[in-house]
Structures are given as structure tokens and as C-alpha cells.
Amino acid sequence: MLPASLLLVAGCSSAAVVKPASPGQDSGEGIQISTSHCGQGWTDPHAGPQDLRFTNTDTVSAEAYVVDVPRGAVYGEMEGLAPGVTRSLPITLGSGTYAIKCAVEDNDPIVGPSVHITGSSPGGPALVPVNYNDLYGPAREYQKYVAGGLKTLVAKTATLAADVDRGDLKAAKKSWLPAHLAYERLGAAYGTFGDFDGAIDGRPAGLPGGVHDPDFTGFHRVEYGLWHGESAKSVRSAADRLLKDVKALKADFPNEDLPPEDLPLRAHEILENTLQFELTGKSDEGSGTSLATAEANLEGTRHTLDVLRALLKPRYAALPQTDVQLDRVQSLLDAQNHGGTWTPLQDLSGTDRESIDGAVGDLLERLAPIATTLFPRGSQ
Amino acid sequence: MSGYDRRSFLRGALAAGIAGATVGGMAGAASAAPQDTATPPAPPFHGRHQAGILETPRRRTIMSSFDVVADDKNGLVDLLHTLTDRARVLTAGGTPPQNGVTTPPSDSGILGPSVPSGGLMVTVGVGASLFDDRYGLASRKPSGLTAMPTFPNDDLDPAWCHGDLSLQLSADDDDILLHALRDIARHTRGGMQVRWRMNGFTNPPRPTGTQRNFLGFKDGISNPDVTNAAEMDRLVWASGKAPDPAWTAGGSYLVVRLIRMLVEFWDRVGLSEQEQMFGRSKDTGAPLDGMREQDAPKFHLDPEGRVIPLTSHIRVANPRTPQTDASRILRRGFNYDRGMDEVGNLDVGLIFTCYQQNIARQFEATQKRLIDEPLVDYISPFGGGYFFTLPGVQDSSRTYADFIQV
């Protein structure tokens, strides 16, 4: 649940263990979720940790939220409650005025009657939710950043392809990294670019022929050729294909709509990829530039965060510490950049490697709540 | 029963000590095995089907795969005779023979002077590679047995894939399993070598019902009914009818998938998103349109996936339509824990195993539906294989080698 993940990061200790529901609570109807009787049946409002039971008494699916009045901050949510179904929501409530908000499928959300709770027991964390409209602006800004980055990507990939075409593989080894990093800075995690990502930056995993599979294409295919002594002719077809795919992505991108609700997910997903594939060395096909890629991914993450910053500031108390941790990862990675030549992963000292892994892991724990905090709630 | 030549595996003093006496001696002493009331009764070794398929999974398992290194067909037959003998002896328990000063002890002794059966179940299968040109068995290959293909979301490591033989050992205690594997390996070194092995375990119910996997969700809730013989004949057991060779009757196709779970990443995902990926409540295991673990999801009432998303794991894996009913599989999942990875993350996951009558119709049809499901970002299949688990050894005159000789 959202509050739990916020608590985890903030180190708040007020999260008491929710008391298990007493046997009598496990049957019968709960608080009604419907367009006509939203919030009715909240018979025993009290402070402290508890399970609230909701029953969808409408004819279509619904979402239920526990909000405070009049601010509308959300304390708990239940998605996709089917008609006729009763489910429990663990929640902690302090003294205050609350109401149930019913978002019944294809209807505007309704707020039920106010309920007053007294007592000294502290409440759980709450969040003034964002909606889809709030995220359109940041999504557009991010798209602008990517559009600019794609121009750089095409230019640098063209340089790489030209070096390969000339048969100058030594030069190509030098121009490969700037082109690859231009792509990695875009933050192409988890389907942002659809099938283009697999073609441009895919690994041989999942291909029956591995590195020799005809469907293994893109930067890592070119990398494999350049660092495994393949002939210029062999590398050329891979580099030409890469340039073609990169151009196709640039041409296609203006037609692609980035779903705004995906943007908050990217805040941690870009670096999840980094931890899984770069810091393990899994994506390396010979260039030894995993740490350079990690640094480019960090830059992509920063841009994601920058466009979300205005929404995050009033909602995410750990934002300053997140920024501090971003800088810590940055300086640890920069220390491995020796004038454009990066320490290969396997040459890192044990201490340096642990420091980087630890700092990235810590940063990820701080970035993850951004996805749940900025998840659009209530109306589409 | 041991009137065959095992020279290819046992040489010198060891062979002299064990070959003549061990099998008979130990098996004969089975009735004297200590009775451990905490141990569930093991199914008898002899039977129409092998143990370890329909039985409720034990607390511990060793899933292993072997490459056969026997020189020729006779060597392979010897190997399978020895394997049968050891399985028979180990599942019965008893007192190992005393070899005096002539050889090292016949048993490792890790289970004490009298070996308890410990509820041990031994399940043996054959891989497609066993039917290549080494042993002249091409004509005896089960028709649906192939090497496990690479699926699009896989990240396979060849060292953790395939194998000529599969051997699964199951019991409630690790020492029973390790004793069995140590004994079997000792008796078969010249005939087969471990290609890969993974230790696994089942989790106790938390708090009730089906065990939870390491993603925190109850896993394996909806399985065919193993007490329904007709359903097992339809979904699990090979019929022995063409195109399968007749010897396959009573066996079953086994798929093993070693699946890493990226639990740190998963822990950084919101609860709603997690539940939408599975289609179940994390707390109760109920489908999102239900209230209890055993409630059947009603997909037909939710055609747009507003409650249980169309992409959710339970909906794609088992759409519960008449057309997909025959693709159901008998799942037997075990968890594994093998330490940490390169970046300090937990290296844990699932030894997914399933039994079926036809891999293409069942596992592969299901797996193809699951390609690119949202869950694939949090799991990484890295090994496994396809095997055919042999029909049961029906009596003391029969062995695992019958499929070669009959």
C-alpha cells in the first residue's frame, strides 16, 4: 500500500501492526461503494489501525478511497472492486474528519457523508493525489527532452556507421560509446520506445542463436563485432541496420504518445535496469563501458525527476535526500571516468564496486515511492 | 535382483564390498528401519506411476539433471539398473551392509547406522538428448520430447539447461536428500555426471492455504485435481498411444524452469500494481473479483478487464475457457535460495515444474500466451529443461531400463 512504502523510506516508526480483523468482521456487507449509497454503512468509525471493509453495491466495478475532509488527501485506496464483492483495506486513522470517495466506472467520483473520528491515536500518512491532467505537462516536457536527444543520437550513430563503412574499426570503437550513451541518456526503460528498444539496444537473451542470432541487432550487436575481431564487412551490416533503426525511431517518436501515468514509474525503472543489466555486467559485449552507461542512465533519471519536481515538492518529503543520493551516485561514477575512458566493471576494486552498488540500491529505494506518490488517482 | 554387471561404475574394493551384498542386504533390512512418526508415509516405490508427481510436494527437494557418460547402450542399461536399485533401497531404508576391513564403509553414515527412508521420493526422467545417436534409441523417443526451446523473455545459461536424465529427490529433510544424492552419485559415477542441480523447498502456508512465492503471492492455487483419475488421465499421464511409443503409458512429460525472481525490484512496486499484475489479492490470494482463495475468477463478467486486467498472470495463464481447458498443467513449484548475486541482491526464485500429457498442447501453449506479460520484468528464467518421467517401476523384476529393453 502506498502509505507503507512512504513510511519505509521516511523511516517513520508510527506504523503500528494492523490488528487482525476480529472473526465477526469477516462476514456481511461493509461500507457501500456505489453511485447511490457511497460511504453508507461506516458504522464504527474509530482511531487507530484497522481493516475497513468495502462492498461494491453498484452494478459495475468501482474504486474506493478513504479521504480527509475538506482537503481530499487519500489515506487508502482499493482499485477495481467488482460488483457484489467485499474486500478489506488495512488502514490507520487518527482524529479528524473523513469520507469515502467512490469512483464508479463511467461516473464522476462521488464523496460520501463525513465521518468524525476522535481520539489521540496518530493517523497514517496521506497524500493529495495527482490526476491525469497534472501529468500531461511533465509528459510533454519529457517528450521534448527525448526529441532533442534523438537528434543527437542520430548524428552520433551516423558518425559510428560512417567509421565502420570506411573500414576504420579503430575509429568506430571510439565513436561507438558516444552514440550508445546518447541512447542510454533517453531513459528508455520498459517499453518507452516499444519494439525499437529491442532492435536498438537489445541483449541476445531470449534469442535461440544468442549473439549469432540474426535478430540480435543494435548497439550491443555492433559492440560484439567491434570487440570480438569481426570483419569490417560483418560489422558494417550491423551498424547500417542500427543507423536505420535509430532514424526510424526518430521519425516515429512524434507519433508516439507517452502515457503520462508511465512517467512516475520511470523515476526508478531506468535505474532498476541499470542495476540489473549494467552493474552486473550482463549487457557488456566487450567494450567494458557499463559504468559509462550507468552514468548516462543517471542523467536520464535526473531529467525524469526534473519534470516531475513541481508535483513532487509538496508530496514527497524525502525529495531532498533523494537529490543528495543522486549526487552521491554521480560522484562515485564520475570517479571512474578517466577523461572519457571508464574503468571496466571487472577492474573495480571490491570496495568501489560495493560503494556503487550500495549507493544505487539506496537511491532506488528513495525513487520507488515517486511511482506510487504520483500515480494518478480518482479521475481520468 | 542384482544379477547384472555393474563393473562400469564400481571398481576394485568398493565394488567388491557393495555389489554383491548391499542391495539385497539393505533392502532386506527395510522392515527394521526406524519408524519416524513425523515422516509422512512414502508412497511405495513400486507402482504404475513414479512417486513425486501427484503427491503433495515435500518440504525439501533436489532437482537435478545428469549427462550420461556411459560408453554404449549396455553401459546405459547398467546405469539405469543401478539407479533403480539405489532408488529401491533408499526409499525403503534399512541397515547398510557391514564390509568389515575390506573397504571403506558402504554408506556415508550421515543418517546414522540404520538409514531411515525419511519419506524419500525419487522421480526419474529422460531428456531428448538421450535419444541421439550415442545409444541407438532414436526409435524409442517419446514423440513430444524435444530440447526446451528459448522463449522470448528467457535469459538462459546453457550450464543450467537440458540434460540426458532428470532426477528429482523429495523429502522433508535436507539430510535425507543429500544422503540419497551422495549415495546415487557414488554408485553411478562412471555412468553419469551431474549437469546441474538446484535445491528447493516449499514454504509453509502463511497463514493458511496455498504457499506463497517470494513475490509474496499465493502461487499454485488453481491446479487440476490429483484425486480425479479421469482428469489425471486427460491432463497428466501419457497414454502410450501413437504417435507416442507404447512404453510411455503411465509416464508424464515434465517441464522444469529455473526462474530467478528480482525481489528487490518487486519490493519497490506499489501494492495495487503488484495485484494487477497477478490478478489476485496479495493478502488473501483471492482473485480480484472474489473474496476467498479458492473462489474461481469470473472473467466472463469482466470482458474489459476492469477488475482483473486482461494482461494479468492468472487471466493469461488460465483463461478458463472450454478452448483452453486442455492446456492446463499440474504445477509443482519449489522455491530456491542460492545466496547473493554480483550486485548484492538476493539470488532467489522458483524451481517451476509441471507435469502434463503433451508439452506443446499444455506448457508451451500456456507459456506462449504469457509472452511479454507485465510480470516478465520482475522474473528471469535462466535454466531448466524438458524431460519425460518414466512410467513407474511396477515390481521387483522391473527397472528404469525397461523402456530400452521391452
Coordinates of C-alpha atoms in Angstrom, one line a residue, chain B residues 220-381:
Chain B
G220 CA -0.4 -22.7 -7.5
I221 CA -3.9 -22.1 -6.2
S222 CA -5.6 -23.4 -9.2
N223 CA -4.3 -26.9 -10.1
P224 CA -6.0 -29.8 -11.6
D225 CA -7.5 -32.3 -9.0
V226 CA -5.0 -35.0 -8.4
T227 CA -7.6 -37.2 -6.8
N228 CA -9.6 -37.2 -10.0
A229 CA -8.3 -40.1 -12.0
A230 CA -10.1 -39.2 -15.2
E231 CA -8.7 -35.7 -15.0
M232 CA -5.2 -37.0 -14.5
D233 CA -5.6 -39.4 -17.5
R234 CA -6.7 -36.4 -19.6
L235 CA -4.1 -33.9 -18.4
V236 CA -1.1 -35.6 -16.8
W237 CA -0.4 -39.2 -17.9
A238 CA 0.9 -40.2 -21.3
S239 CA -1.5 -42.7 -22.9
G240 CA 1.1 -44.8 -24.7
K241 CA -1.0 -44.4 -27.9
A242 CA 0.5 -43.4 -31.2
P243 CA 2.4 -41.3 -32.0
D244 CA 4.0 -42.0 -28.6
P245 CA 5.7 -45.4 -28.2
A246 CA 3.6 -47.8 -26.2
W247 CA 6.2 -47.9 -23.4
T248 CA 5.3 -44.3 -22.4
A249 CA 2.0 -45.3 -20.9
G250 CA 1.9 -44.2 -17.3
G251 CA 4.7 -41.7 -17.6
S252 CA 4.4 -37.9 -17.9
Y253 CA 6.1 -35.1 -19.6
L254 CA 8.0 -32.8 -17.2
V255 CA 8.9 -29.2 -17.8
V256 CA 11.5 -27.7 -15.4
R257 CA 12.0 -23.9 -15.5
L258 CA 14.5 -22.2 -13.2
I259 CA 13.2 -18.8 -12.6
R260 CA 15.0 -16.0 -10.8
M261 CA 12.8 -13.5 -9.0
L262 CA 14.0 -10.0 -8.9
V263 CA 12.7 -9.4 -5.4
E264 CA 14.4 -6.1 -4.6
F265 CA 12.8 -4.5 -7.7
W266 CA 9.5 -6.2 -6.8
D267 CA 9.6 -4.7 -3.3
R268 CA 9.8 -1.3 -4.9
V269 CA 6.5 -1.7 -6.7
G270 CA 3.2 -0.5 -5.3
L271 CA 0.7 -3.0 -4.0
S272 CA -2.0 -2.1 -6.5
E273 CA 0.4 -2.6 -9.4
Q274 CA 1.5 -5.9 -8.0
E275 CA -2.0 -7.1 -7.6
Q276 CA -3.0 -6.0 -11.0
M277 CA 0.0 -8.0 -12.5
F278 CA -1.1 -11.2 -10.7
G279 CA -4.9 -10.7 -10.8
R280 CA -5.1 -11.8 -7.1
S281 CA -5.2 -10.1 -3.8
K282 CA -1.8 -10.3 -2.1
D283 CA -3.3 -10.7 1.3
T284 CA -5.9 -13.4 0.8
G285 CA -4.9 -14.9 -2.6
A286 CA -8.5 -14.4 -3.8
P287 CA -8.9 -13.4 -7.4
L288 CA -9.5 -9.6 -7.5
D289 CA -13.2 -10.3 -8.3
G290 CA -13.6 -12.7 -5.3
M291 CA -13.2 -12.9 -1.6
R292 CA -11.6 -16.2 -0.9
E293 CA -8.5 -18.0 -2.2
Q294 CA -10.5 -20.8 -3.8
D295 CA -13.0 -18.5 -5.5
A296 CA -13.0 -19.0 -9.3
P297 CA -12.4 -15.8 -11.2
K298 CA -15.4 -14.8 -13.3
F299 CA -13.6 -13.4 -16.4
H300 CA -16.8 -13.6 -18.5
L301 CA -18.4 -10.9 -16.3
D302 CA -15.4 -8.6 -16.8
P303 CA -14.7 -8.6 -20.5
E304 CA -12.8 -5.4 -20.5
G305 CA -10.6 -6.3 -17.6
R306 CA -11.6 -3.5 -15.3
V307 CA -11.3 -5.7 -12.2
I308 CA -8.9 -8.4 -13.3
P309 CA -6.7 -6.8 -16.1
L310 CA -6.7 -8.7 -19.4
T311 CA -2.9 -8.9 -19.1
S312 CA -2.8 -10.3 -15.5
H313 CA -1.0 -13.5 -14.9
I314 CA -4.0 -15.6 -13.8
R315 CA -6.1 -14.4 -16.7
V316 CA -3.5 -15.1 -19.4
A317 CA -2.1 -18.4 -17.9
N318 CA -5.6 -19.9 -17.5
P319 CA -8.3 -18.0 -19.3
R320 CA -10.8 -20.7 -18.1
T321 CA -12.5 -21.2 -21.4
P322 CA -13.5 -24.5 -22.9
Q323 CA -10.9 -24.0 -25.6
T324 CA -8.0 -23.6 -23.1
D325 CA -9.1 -26.3 -20.6
A326 CA -7.0 -28.9 -22.2
S327 CA -3.9 -26.7 -21.8
R328 CA -4.0 -26.9 -18.0
I329 CA -0.9 -28.3 -16.3
L330 CA -0.1 -29.8 -13.0
R331 CA 2.2 -27.3 -11.3
R332 CA 4.7 -28.3 -8.6
G333 CA 6.6 -25.2 -7.6
F334 CA 9.5 -25.1 -5.2
N335 CA 11.4 -22.1 -4.0
Y336 CA 15.2 -21.8 -4.2
D337 CA 17.7 -19.7 -2.4
R338 CA 21.3 -19.7 -3.7
G339 CA 22.8 -16.7 -2.0
M340 CA 23.6 -13.3 -3.5
D341 CA 24.3 -12.0 -6.9
E342 CA 27.0 -9.8 -8.3
V343 CA 25.4 -6.5 -7.1
G344 CA 24.4 -7.8 -3.6
N345 CA 20.8 -8.7 -4.4
L346 CA 19.2 -11.9 -3.2
D347 CA 19.6 -14.8 -5.7
V348 CA 16.2 -16.4 -5.1
G349 CA 13.4 -17.7 -7.2
L350 CA 11.3 -20.6 -8.2
I351 CA 12.0 -24.1 -9.5
F352 CA 8.9 -24.3 -11.6
T353 CA 8.0 -27.8 -12.5
C354 CA 4.9 -29.0 -14.2
Y355 CA 3.6 -32.4 -15.4
Q356 CA 1.4 -32.9 -18.5
Q357 CA 0.4 -35.3 -21.2
N358 CA 1.6 -33.1 -24.0
I359 CA 4.1 -30.3 -23.8
A360 CA 3.1 -28.5 -26.9
R361 CA -0.6 -28.6 -26.1
Q362 CA -0.1 -27.7 -22.4
F363 CA 3.0 -25.9 -21.1
E364 CA 4.0 -24.4 -24.4
A365 CA 0.5 -23.1 -25.2
T366 CA 0.4 -21.5 -21.8
Q367 CA 3.9 -20.1 -22.0
K368 CA 3.2 -18.6 -25.4
R369 CA 0.2 -16.8 -24.0
L370 CA 2.4 -15.4 -21.2
I371 CA 5.0 -13.9 -23.5
D372 CA 5.6 -10.3 -22.5
E373 CA 3.1 -10.4 -19.6
P374 CA 3.8 -7.5 -17.2
L375 CA 5.4 -9.8 -14.7
V376 CA 8.3 -10.6 -17.0
D377 CA 10.2 -7.5 -15.9
Y378 CA 10.4 -9.0 -12.4
I379 CA 11.4 -12.6 -13.2
S380 CA 14.2 -14.1 -15.3
P381 CA 14.0 -17.7 -16.5

